[in-house]
Each structure stands twice: as structure tokens, then as C-alpha cells.
Amino acid sequence: MSAADPELMQRARQGLYWRLMSALFEQGDAAPNLESLARELANTTDLPVELLDPKVTVDVLVHRFPRLKPEFSRPLPGFEPPTPDGEAPQPTESPTDLKSTVQRALVVSKLLLNAFGPNTQGSVTAQQYGAWARDVEWLEGALGLPPGSLRQSGSAQNSGAPSGGGGEATRPPIGDEELKAGLAVLEADMIHRMDLREVLKDPVLSERLTPSMALLEQILWDKGNLSGPALQNAKRLIARYVDELSKVLKLQMRQVTSRVHDHRVPPRRIFRNLDMKRTVWKNLTNWDPNERRLYVDRLFYRRTGKKSLPSKLIIIVDQSGSMTSAMVQTTILASIFASLPKVIVHLFAFDTRVIDLTPYVHDPVETLLRTKLGGGNDMRLALDLAAPCIDSPQNTAVVVISDFYDWSDFFSVLRQWKESGCHLIPVGSLHTTGYFAVNPEYAAKFKEIGAPILSGSPKKLIEQIKKVM
């Protein structure tokens, strides 16, 4: 398993590339024996098995495992960009051990499989198309090309696209026209199958659509391309879904808050608050069997004083692609809380930028249309923007919703807020989908400071806020 074992390295490389060919030509299903070999090699060399799954995008992979980013950013052998002084590029060094060999082969396989594999088949949503385009940009970077060079449009459509090893390459575009033609055919076919925009333009057809989380997600991903009647029909669909979900969440809110009494407030001693059953039960020892009378020497009253929410609720939510459903439900929850008396709600959405959605928190539809799903994570920016809103920590609840795969210095700020008296409620998910998972490192850290991460339904979040009421 070292540099002295080139035969083993060669067999591992060949097996992984045979798996790639099998997956590409067998419509995404590699031969079982090759799939087992690849998984065994990944485990043996301590590499994440997500490298093998074409459904996991490169963006998600490098976000989850930052140590892999240099490998995806490094140009493939033979595609190194020229040096600034015009000298010939330095060739990439060949792997010298089994782990490096397997990692390099898996990186190449991942780039090609995500661009040409099963992600391009079947029904296509706007989110899937956007994810595929980003994966193609990673492939372009590995080939030393600017984003968009291999696609039919010929131009980058995402200013935040990864440039990989190519950056602003000065070398001529790759000469293999078959590669560009193949991608062009795939892209045209995907756009043809992604016909939601045309459906939304027709009010009759759009009225037949059934609002769902999947449909809402697709609209949010593609909202930048909607205008006129299509945008108006999209808003109506979003409003229908929001109204349906709001009814459920409002019911949960009433069920939770209606039975929350403040035991610090003594009950009012009036007849309508008299707890007859408890009074009888507590005075049964005073029953006189001869006179068949119950003598009551103590009355019990029901507590009717309700606890109140903290005067300020700050919600900070991750708006990356894996958090779409959480973003939808959080937005609706924020609007419900904002409608409660004496509660001030602030809503911030973040990826590598921050959007202050507080002015629109009373309108979930407008709030959702102002989000920009996707991108990386930098929660510290959102915390810095939210910090001035905390003027009375004891009367402030801070809800942070994220997968916490974030490498900014955010935890120290949240711990400081917790120690100052804020009610800190970290939430891992409101609805778990896809490969979304909570970072176990931060799950342990939040538990240590007495604020364990919630994970599950919106009702859990409502109940947790109830506890700090």
C-alpha cells in the first residue's frame, strides 16, 4: 500500500475507471462487483463514500469535506494552465501511494459521472438543473477552462461559480468537440423536460397544479426566470401552499400555547375559576357518612394566567439548497409569531451573504420570493447583523436553523449570547430531505452549553419556544 506497490495502485485505478465506464453506459447503475470494489477502496483509504454517489453534488461534497476541495480545484493532468510569465505549465505530480491514487481516480470519476451520469436522466427540476450546471463548472475548472466554456451557452451564468484550477485560463478551449456537443445535447434535453415555466404562463394549466413542497422548491429555484403572468401564477401557487401549511402550523401553535399556564401567577379566586373536581377530591377526608355531607374547608382554583412569549424573537436560517423545506416552514412560522401581540420578530437568511427579511416577515409569499437558495455557509455574517437587535437578552429568544456545516467562527458568538441570558434554540432541521444532516461536531458543542440541537417537525420548535415563554 505504499509507493513500492505500483501493481496494487494500477489495479485500484483500473477498477475505479471500469466502474465509471459501467455507470455511464449502464444508465447510472455500475456493475455490483465494481461498486463493491469502489466502496471497499474508499473505506480502506479513509475517503468519504459520498464520493461514489452521483446524487451528491460537488458543492455539497466540498462543503461537507473541506479537505477534498483542493483535489477538485486542482487541474487534471495535461490541463494545467500556463504560468503568468508564459512558461509551460508544470505537470501535476502522479500519486505515489494507494490513498492518493484512489482519491485522484474518485475525483475524476465524480466530475465525469455528475456531468454525464444519472443526474441528467428522468424528470428534471430547476434545482436539479442548477446543481448539474454547477457540477459542469467544476469539470470545466478541472480542464483549465472558465465556467460555461463547455456548455451550449458558452458563458457563465453564476458569478459565484468555482473556477477550479483553470481560473481565467488563457489556453484555447478544449479541442474535443464531441465533449462540448455531448453536454449541449444533455442540456437541451434537460431544459426541454423542465417545462414548468411554460406551464406557469398558462393560467388554466397552472391552476391544475397541486401545490407541494417539491413544486414550491422548483419555483423558488427558478423564480429569477419568471416574469409577467408566469410570476403571478407562481405567486398564487406559493400562496395556496403557504395557506395550507399555515393552517396546520397555526393549529399546532394554538394546541401548544393554549395549555401553557404561568404558575408564578396565583389564580384569581372567583367562582368561574373554581376547580370543582379537585376541590371535591382534596376534601374527601371531610365526608360525614351520617349526615351524608361533604364539608369543604379548602377551595382550589384553576390557573388562568398565561405565560407570554419573549418580547423579541430572532430567527436566523440557513438558505442553502439543502435547507429549502426548512426555509419555507421557518418563513411561515415567523409570520405566525409576528402576528402575536407584543412579539417583535426579526428574520435573517444567510448563505455566504445575509438577507434581512424582517420588513417582509408578515408576508410569507413575499419573504420566500426574496430568498436566494443555494451557495455556501457563513453564519457569522448573519450573527453580526442580528447582534444589534439584542437589547434585552433575558427577553430575547434566538432560533438558529442550519445543518451547521459551517466553518466560520459562529459558535463563540452563540455561546456568548447564551451566557448573556438569551434563550438559544439551535434547530438542525424542520424537515429532513436528501443528504441534509447535522454536523456532529457542533451537535456535541451545543449540548455542552445546555442548548441541544432540535431535529424534527416544526411542532418541536414550537414546543421548545413554549418552554422559554
JSON list of C-alpha atoms in Angstrom, two decimals, residues 3 59 65 128 169 197 235 271 397 428 439:
[
{"chain": "A", "resi": 3, "resn": "ALA", "atom": "CA", "xyz": [4.99, 3.71, -3.31]},
{"chain": "A", "resi": 59, "resn": "ASP", "atom": "CA", "xyz": [-20.69, 21.74, -3.94]},
{"chain": "A", "resi": 65, "resn": "PHE", "atom": "CA", "xyz": [-15.50, 17.66, 3.50]},
{"chain": "A", "resi": 128, "resn": "GLN", "atom": "CA", "xyz": [-31.50, 19.68, -10.27]},
{"chain": "A", "resi": 169, "resn": "ALA", "atom": "CA", "xyz": [-7.41, 30.33, -18.34]},
{"chain": "A", "resi": 197, "resn": "ARG", "atom": "CA", "xyz": [-42.00, 27.96, -16.97]},
{"chain": "A", "resi": 235, "resn": "LYS", "atom": "CA", "xyz": [-47.18, 33.63, -6.53]},
{"chain": "A", "resi": 271, "resn": "PHE", "atom": "CA", "xyz": [-66.37, 31.31, 41.09]},
{"chain": "A", "resi": 397, "resn": "ALA", "atom": "CA", "xyz": [-35.19, 34.10, 22.04]},
{"chain": "A", "resi": 428, "resn": "GLY", "atom": "CA", "xyz": [-30.99, 21.04, 12.86]},
{"chain": "A", "resi": 439, "resn": "ASN", "atom": "CA", "xyz": [-22.71, 18.40, 11.86]}
]
